[in-house]
Structure formats: structure tokens, C-alpha cells
């Protein structure tokens, strides 16, 4: 199927993990894809997609820099055409400490990537979507944008902010046919989760032993479980879907 033919999609954090899977599935469905990441491995991901017949480019961008976000989106439009899909996926986990032991700098670092960058990318993509006459913005939050959890306060706060921001933007831009939805993944063993487990002093086997039973469908997820949800929200099949929260978590939050 090619549900995204003619669309130009930007994926932040597309060099690795969920973002790389999202970029691959969007490309497979016919979108031209631009990967924005500070990790140069984004170039390899783009080259692989191109070798498979897709149109894909990489821009080396720290998404917390407003100047870089704005200029790189403009350069994507120049090379690929009007942007009609934005996936705000770049994220970091931050340090695992309770609020009373957390430094302000650690708080601000997480909020900058997980929340402020979503604001910046959305702010600067809207004019391009407006020019195209439509758009779909998919914000990757987390089950922790919905649930509580102990000891990673900025992660929870930043992902809750993404959920609320998505609803605000959904209402603001609905009259312009720009849809905004959030996606809430459960645990998937990417580099982020490996770092999170090792910071908590857990081996992968111990982390899986703790996490697998928490997902009623059995075990943690695959990056593609999230990517297919993003494809749906990006596609015209979701033309009547905005302000929604797509939870993809093997039943964790049920
Ligand atoms: P990851 O660590 O494997 O990949 C994150 C990507 O974001 C990396 O390529 C990294 O270079 C990029 N990135 C980070 N900061 C950046 C910045 N300032 N500028 C540009 N790029 C930046 O993590 P993963 O697991 O793929 O996470 C992707 C998203 O999914 C994140 O927003 C994360 O919070 C969210 N998520 C992940 C879950 C999981 O279990 N893996 C569960 C729920 C949400």
C-alpha cells in the first residue's frame, strides 16, 4: 500500500530507535522523508531509505535550537516541497531522581528536548502546512504522559505537556485542516530504555523480567508497533482524527 504518496514528512529523532522505524514506515507508504537529528547516524538511515527507492534526506539539527529548526525546515521545503507531516519524536529520558534531589539544569535539559522542541518544531512547521492547505502533526508522548510513576519527574512532566499541547494545537489549527494527535507508547527496548535500565542498575534480563508482565499482551513492544500508529495518523484515513491520544502499550495502561 502507499497511503502517503505525495506527502512530505519530517521525523525528529529519526536517526535511531522509534524515529528510525517511523521514518522507514512513512517512506514505505510513499512519503518523502526528512530526518532531523543531532546524531549523524541519521545520514545512514536516510541513505538506506534512498537505496530502497524512497526519497529521504537528513539534516543535522539540535531540535532545541530555534534557528536550526526554522532554517532546516525551510531547507526541507526547498528540497522536498511543502511539509505536510511532522512527527515530533526526538526525546531524552533524563536522570532518575526524586524532585527534592533534582538539579534545575537536569530538569531544564529534559524539558528542552521533550517539550520545548515540540513547541519549536510545531511553531515553524505551521506556516508550511498552512501553505499546503493541510497537515498532520504527530507528537510522541509516552504512557507517562498519562500515568504517574516515581522518580523521573521531568520526563513525566515533559510528556504530560506534550499531551496537553497536542490538544491545544488540535483545536487551534482544526479550522485550517491541520490535525494534531499524540501517541503514547509503552516500553520498547531502544537505546533509551537500555540507558534507563542501566541507570537503575538493572541488567537487560532483569529489566525485561520486570517490564514484560506489566504489558498484558505479553512483553515489551517493537518500534514498528508505534510506527504503524503514526502512519495511520499521518494518512488521510485519519482525516477526522484530531486531538486524540493513541495509546500503543500492549495493555499497560488498561
Ligand atoms: P532513542 O534514544 O533510541 O532515540 C531518540 C532519538 O532522538 C535519537 O536519535 C537522538 O539522537 C534524538 N535526539 C535526542 N535529543 C535530540 C536533540 N536535542 N535534537 C535532535 N535529536 C535529538 O529513544 P527512543 O526510545 O527511540 O524514543 C523516541 C521517542 O519515544 C522519545 O520521545 C521517547 O520519549 C518516546 N518513548 C519511548 C519509549 C520507549 O520505550 N522506547 C516509550 C514511550 C515514549
Short mmCIF file of C-alpha atoms and ligand atoms in Angstrom, two decimals:
data_model
loop_
_atom_site.label_atom_id
_atom_site.label_comp_id
_atom_site.label_asym_id
_atom_site.label_seq_id
_atom_site.Cartn_x
_atom_site.Cartn_y
_atom_site.Cartn_z
CA UNK A 1 0.00 0.00 0.00
CA UNK A 2 1.10 3.58 -0.49
CA UNK A 3 -1.11 5.56 1.84
CA UNK A 4 1.25 8.53 2.00
CA UNK A 5 2.01 9.17 -1.65
CA UNK A 6 2.68 12.85 -2.26
CA UNK A 7 3.26 13.68 1.41
CA UNK A 8 6.45 15.24 2.75
CA UNK A 9 7.19 14.07 6.29
CA UNK A 10 9.67 15.39 8.85
CA UNK A 11 10.70 13.00 11.63
CA UNK A 12 12.69 14.42 14.54
CA UNK A 13 14.99 11.96 16.29
CA UNK A 14 14.81 9.72 13.22
CA UNK A 15 18.42 8.53 13.48
CA UNK A 16 17.63 5.80 15.96
CA UNK A 17 15.04 3.76 17.83
CA UNK A 18 11.37 4.55 17.29
CA UNK A 19 12.15 7.50 14.99
CA UNK A 20 14.14 5.35 12.55
CA UNK A 21 11.27 2.82 12.39
CA UNK A 22 8.74 5.64 11.90
CA UNK A 23 10.84 7.15 9.08
CA UNK A 24 11.10 3.74 7.39
CA UNK A 25 7.36 3.04 7.51
CA UNK A 26 6.42 6.53 6.33
CA UNK A 27 8.82 6.10 3.40
CA UNK A 28 7.49 2.64 2.64
CA UNK A 29 4.00 4.16 2.41
CA UNK A 30 5.20 6.64 -0.18
CA UNK A 31 6.13 9.77 1.80
CA UNK A 32 9.29 11.73 1.08
CA UNK A 33 11.04 11.81 4.45
CA UNK A 34 13.37 14.28 6.13
CA UNK A 35 15.16 13.11 9.27
CA UNK A 36 16.14 15.83 11.73
CA UNK A 37 18.53 14.60 14.41
CA UNK A 38 21.68 15.70 16.20
CA UNK A 39 23.04 12.16 15.71
CA UNK A 40 24.87 11.84 12.39
CA UNK A 41 23.62 8.26 12.03
CA UNK A 42 20.53 9.93 10.57
CA UNK A 43 22.53 10.16 7.34
CA UNK A 44 22.87 6.35 7.24
CA UNK A 45 19.13 5.94 7.86
CA UNK A 46 18.35 8.35 5.01
CA UNK A 47 20.81 6.59 2.66
CA UNK A 48 19.25 3.21 3.46
CA UNK A 49 15.77 4.53 2.68
CA UNK A 50 17.04 6.06 -0.55
CA UNK A 51 18.67 2.74 -1.52
CA UNK A 52 15.24 1.13 -1.04
CA UNK A 53 13.75 3.54 -3.56
CA UNK A 54 12.39 6.22 -1.21
CA UNK A 55 13.10 9.93 -1.23
CA UNK A 56 14.87 10.65 2.05
CA UNK A 57 17.22 13.32 3.38
CA UNK A 58 18.99 14.05 6.65
CA UNK A 59 19.53 17.38 8.40
CA UNK A 60 21.91 17.58 11.36
CA UNK A 61 19.84 19.57 13.85
CA UNK A 62 19.60 20.04 17.58
CA UNK A 63 15.84 20.47 17.84
CA UNK A 64 16.19 22.71 20.90
CA UNK A 65 17.73 25.43 18.69
CA UNK A 66 15.01 27.65 17.21
CA UNK A 67 17.31 28.96 14.47
CA UNK A 68 18.31 25.46 13.36
CA UNK A 69 14.73 24.19 13.46
CA UNK A 70 13.48 27.10 11.39
CA UNK A 71 16.30 27.02 8.81
CA UNK A 72 16.30 23.24 8.43
CA UNK A 73 12.53 23.11 7.86
CA UNK A 74 12.92 25.79 5.19
CA UNK A 75 15.67 23.76 3.53
CA UNK A 76 13.48 20.61 3.61
CA UNK A 77 10.73 22.53 1.80
CA UNK A 78 13.26 23.70 -0.79
CA UNK A 79 14.44 20.15 -1.44
CA UNK A 80 11.28 18.06 -1.00
CA UNK A 81 8.36 20.51 -1.24
CA UNK A 82 5.74 21.65 1.30
CA UNK A 83 5.84 19.73 4.56
CA UNK A 84 2.51 18.03 5.31
CA UNK A 85 3.51 15.62 8.10
CA UNK A 86 5.58 16.35 11.22
CA UNK A 87 6.45 13.65 13.73
CA UNK A 88 7.83 15.17 16.93
CA UNK A 89 9.68 12.11 18.19
CA UNK A 90 13.10 13.29 19.48
CA UNK A 91 13.33 12.73 23.20
CA UNK A 92 15.62 12.00 26.12
CA UNK A 93 14.98 10.21 29.39
CA UNK A 94 16.93 12.37 31.85
CA UNK A 95 18.24 11.41 35.25
CA UNK A 96 16.34 9.15 37.58
CA UNK A 97 15.99 11.16 40.83
CA UNK A 98 13.14 12.35 43.04
CA UNK A 99 12.15 16.00 42.82
CA UNK A 100 13.90 17.08 46.03
CA UNK A 101 17.24 15.79 44.72
CA UNK A 102 16.95 17.03 41.15
CA UNK A 103 19.11 19.90 39.83
CA UNK A 104 17.41 22.66 37.87
CA UNK A 105 19.79 22.01 34.96
CA UNK A 106 18.67 18.35 34.77
CA UNK A 107 15.03 19.46 34.77
CA UNK A 108 15.62 22.06 32.04
CA UNK A 109 17.60 19.69 29.81
CA UNK A 110 14.71 17.21 29.61
CA UNK A 111 12.03 19.85 29.22
CA UNK A 112 14.05 21.48 26.39
CA UNK A 113 14.12 18.35 24.22
CA UNK A 114 10.85 16.67 25.17
CA UNK A 115 8.56 19.71 25.37
CA UNK A 116 10.14 22.93 24.12
CA UNK A 117 11.39 21.31 20.91
CA UNK A 118 7.86 20.07 20.18
CA UNK A 119 6.70 23.66 20.50
CA UNK A 120 9.53 24.94 18.27
CA UNK A 121 9.07 22.37 15.50
CA UNK A 122 5.30 22.87 15.54
CA UNK A 123 5.64 26.67 15.50
CA UNK A 124 7.92 26.60 12.47
CA UNK A 125 6.11 23.89 10.53
CA UNK A 126 2.68 25.54 10.72
CA UNK A 127 3.40 28.16 8.02
CA UNK A 128 4.49 25.38 5.64
CA UNK A 129 1.37 23.29 6.36
CA UNK A 130 -0.77 26.41 6.01
CA UNK A 131 0.79 26.98 2.58
CA UNK A 132 -0.01 23.36 1.66
CA UNK A 133 -3.60 23.76 2.91
CA UNK A 134 -3.45 20.78 5.28
CA UNK A 135 -1.20 18.85 7.63
CA UNK A 136 -0.83 16.18 10.28
CA UNK A 137 1.34 16.60 13.37
CA UNK A 138 2.02 13.50 15.45
CA UNK A 139 3.58 14.09 18.85
CA UNK A 140 5.28 11.14 20.54
CA UNK A 141 4.43 11.38 24.23
CA UNK A 142 4.51 8.27 26.45
CA UNK A 143 2.33 6.21 28.75
CA UNK A 144 3.99 8.51 31.29
CA UNK A 145 2.20 11.44 29.72
CA UNK A 146 -0.94 9.82 31.11
CA UNK A 147 0.15 7.76 34.12
CA UNK A 148 2.14 8.62 37.18
CA UNK A 149 5.42 6.92 38.01
CA UNK A 150 8.14 7.54 40.56
CA UNK A 151 11.48 9.29 40.26
CA UNK A 152 11.71 10.70 36.75
CA UNK A 153 9.81 13.97 37.30
CA UNK A 154 10.93 15.96 34.24
CA UNK A 155 10.21 13.04 31.91
CA UNK A 156 6.66 12.73 33.21
CA UNK A 157 6.10 16.48 33.22
CA UNK A 158 7.50 16.89 29.71
CA UNK A 159 5.39 14.08 28.28
CA UNK A 160 2.25 15.35 30.02
CA UNK A 161 2.95 18.75 28.48
CA UNK A 162 3.14 17.16 25.03
CA UNK A 163 -0.27 15.55 25.55
CA UNK A 164 -1.84 18.86 26.62
CA UNK A 165 -0.06 20.83 23.89
CA UNK A 166 -1.37 18.41 21.27
CA UNK A 167 -4.97 19.07 22.33
CA UNK A 168 -4.42 22.83 22.38
CA UNK A 169 -2.89 22.79 18.89
CA UNK A 170 -5.58 20.40 17.62
CA UNK A 171 -8.26 22.96 18.50
CA UNK A 172 -6.27 25.95 17.27
CA UNK A 173 -5.46 24.55 13.83
CA UNK A 174 -8.52 22.42 13.07
CA UNK A 175 -10.09 25.27 11.04
CA UNK A 176 -7.02 25.14 8.79
CA UNK A 177 -7.28 21.35 8.36
CA UNK A 178 -4.09 20.76 10.32
CA UNK A 179 -4.58 17.78 12.62
CA UNK A 180 -2.59 17.23 15.82
CA UNK A 181 -2.56 13.98 17.78
CA UNK A 182 -0.41 12.38 20.44
CA UNK A 183 0.92 8.83 20.59
CA UNK A 184 1.61 7.13 23.93
CA UNK A 185 3.98 4.17 23.64
CA UNK A 186 4.57 1.57 26.33
CA UNK A 187 8.08 0.18 26.86
CA UNK A 188 10.15 -0.71 23.81
CA UNK A 189 13.78 -1.78 24.16
CA UNK A 190 15.53 1.02 22.31
CA UNK A 191 18.82 2.62 23.39
CA UNK A 192 16.77 4.94 25.62
CA UNK A 193 15.29 2.08 27.62
CA UNK A 194 18.67 0.34 27.83
CA UNK A 195 20.16 3.54 29.31
CA UNK A 196 17.22 3.91 31.68
CA UNK A 197 17.59 0.31 32.90
CA UNK A 198 21.33 0.56 33.32
CA UNK A 199 20.98 3.80 35.29
CA UNK A 200 18.60 1.95 37.60
CA UNK A 201 21.31 -0.73 37.99
CA UNK A 202 19.33 -3.39 36.08
CA UNK A 203 20.67 -5.82 33.51
CA UNK A 204 18.57 -6.24 30.36
CA UNK A 205 17.31 -9.60 31.64
CA UNK A 206 16.24 -8.05 34.96
CA UNK A 207 14.61 -5.09 33.19
CA UNK A 208 12.69 -7.41 30.86
CA UNK A 209 11.71 -9.56 33.83
CA UNK A 210 10.20 -6.51 35.50
CA UNK A 211 8.65 -4.91 32.43
CA UNK A 212 7.28 -7.88 30.48
CA UNK A 213 4.50 -8.80 32.95
CA UNK A 214 3.37 -5.16 33.09
CA UNK A 215 2.23 -5.39 29.46
CA UNK A 216 -0.84 -7.69 29.43
CA UNK A 217 -0.42 -8.63 25.75
CA UNK A 218 2.91 -10.17 26.67
CA UNK A 219 6.27 -8.44 26.73
CA UNK A 220 7.52 -5.09 25.56
CA UNK A 221 6.76 -3.70 22.11
CA UNK A 222 8.59 -3.33 18.79
CA UNK A 223 9.40 0.03 17.18
CA UNK A 224 7.07 -0.93 14.31
CA UNK A 225 4.13 -1.18 16.73
CA UNK A 226 4.48 2.59 17.15
CA UNK A 227 5.40 3.29 13.52
CA UNK A 228 2.16 1.80 12.17
CA UNK A 229 0.12 4.00 14.51
CA UNK A 230 1.99 7.03 13.23
CA UNK A 231 1.38 6.00 9.62
CA UNK A 232 -2.35 5.89 10.33
CA UNK A 233 -2.42 9.33 11.98
CA UNK A 234 -0.32 10.81 9.16
CA UNK A 235 -2.59 9.35 6.49
CA UNK A 236 -5.82 10.69 5.03
CA UNK A 237 -7.54 7.66 6.55
CA UNK A 238 -7.33 9.64 9.81
CA UNK A 239 -8.86 12.77 8.20
CA UNK A 240 -11.46 13.05 11.02
CA UNK A 241 -8.99 12.39 13.86
CA UNK A 242 -7.55 15.28 15.81
CA UNK A 243 -6.80 15.90 19.49
CA UNK A 244 -6.79 12.15 20.11
CA UNK A 245 -4.42 10.10 22.24
CA UNK A 246 -3.34 6.88 20.59
CA UNK A 247 -2.10 4.57 23.34
CA UNK A 248 0.09 1.73 21.99
CA UNK A 249 1.26 -0.15 25.04
CA UNK A 250 0.28 -3.84 24.99
CA UNK A 251 -2.41 -3.00 27.53
CA UNK A 252 -0.09 -1.43 30.15
CA UNK A 253 -2.49 1.40 30.95
CA UNK A 254 -5.72 -0.56 30.52
P1 LIG B 1 16.34 6.80 21.38
O1 LIG B 1 17.24 7.36 22.41
O2 LIG B 1 16.62 5.45 20.84
O3 LIG B 1 16.21 7.83 20.17
C1 LIG B 1 15.97 9.19 20.38
C2 LIG B 1 16.48 9.99 19.19
O4 LIG B 1 16.26 11.38 19.48
C3 LIG B 1 17.98 9.80 18.98
O5 LIG B 1 18.27 9.55 17.62
C4 LIG B 1 18.57 11.11 19.46
O6 LIG B 1 19.79 11.47 18.80
C5 LIG B 1 17.44 12.09 19.13
N1 LIG B 1 17.56 13.33 19.90
C6 LIG B 1 17.64 13.46 21.24
N2 LIG B 1 17.81 14.74 21.57
C7 LIG B 1 17.84 15.45 20.41
C8 LIG B 1 18.00 16.83 20.10
N3 LIG B 1 18.19 17.76 21.05
N4 LIG B 1 17.99 17.21 18.80
C9 LIG B 1 17.82 16.28 17.82
N5 LIG B 1 17.67 14.96 18.06
C10 LIG B 1 17.68 14.55 19.34
O7 LIG B 1 14.88 6.84 22.04
P2 LIG B 1 13.51 6.14 21.58
O8 LIG B 1 13.19 5.10 22.56
O9 LIG B 1 13.53 5.82 20.16
O10 LIG B 1 12.49 7.34 21.86
C11 LIG B 1 11.83 8.07 20.83
C12 LIG B 1 10.67 8.83 21.47
O11 LIG B 1 9.72 7.90 22.01
C13 LIG B 1 11.09 9.73 22.64
O12 LIG B 1 10.36 10.92 22.61
C14 LIG B 1 10.71 8.89 23.85
O13 LIG B 1 10.48 9.67 24.98
C15 LIG B 1 9.44 8.21 23.35
N6 LIG B 1 9.08 7.00 24.06
C16 LIG B 1 9.90 5.90 24.03
C17 LIG B 1 9.53 4.76 24.71
C18 LIG B 1 10.37 3.54 24.72
O14 LIG B 1 10.04 2.61 25.48
N7 LIG B 1 11.43 3.43 23.93
C19 LIG B 1 8.27 4.69 25.47
C20 LIG B 1 7.48 5.91 25.43
C21 LIG B 1 7.88 7.01 24.74
#
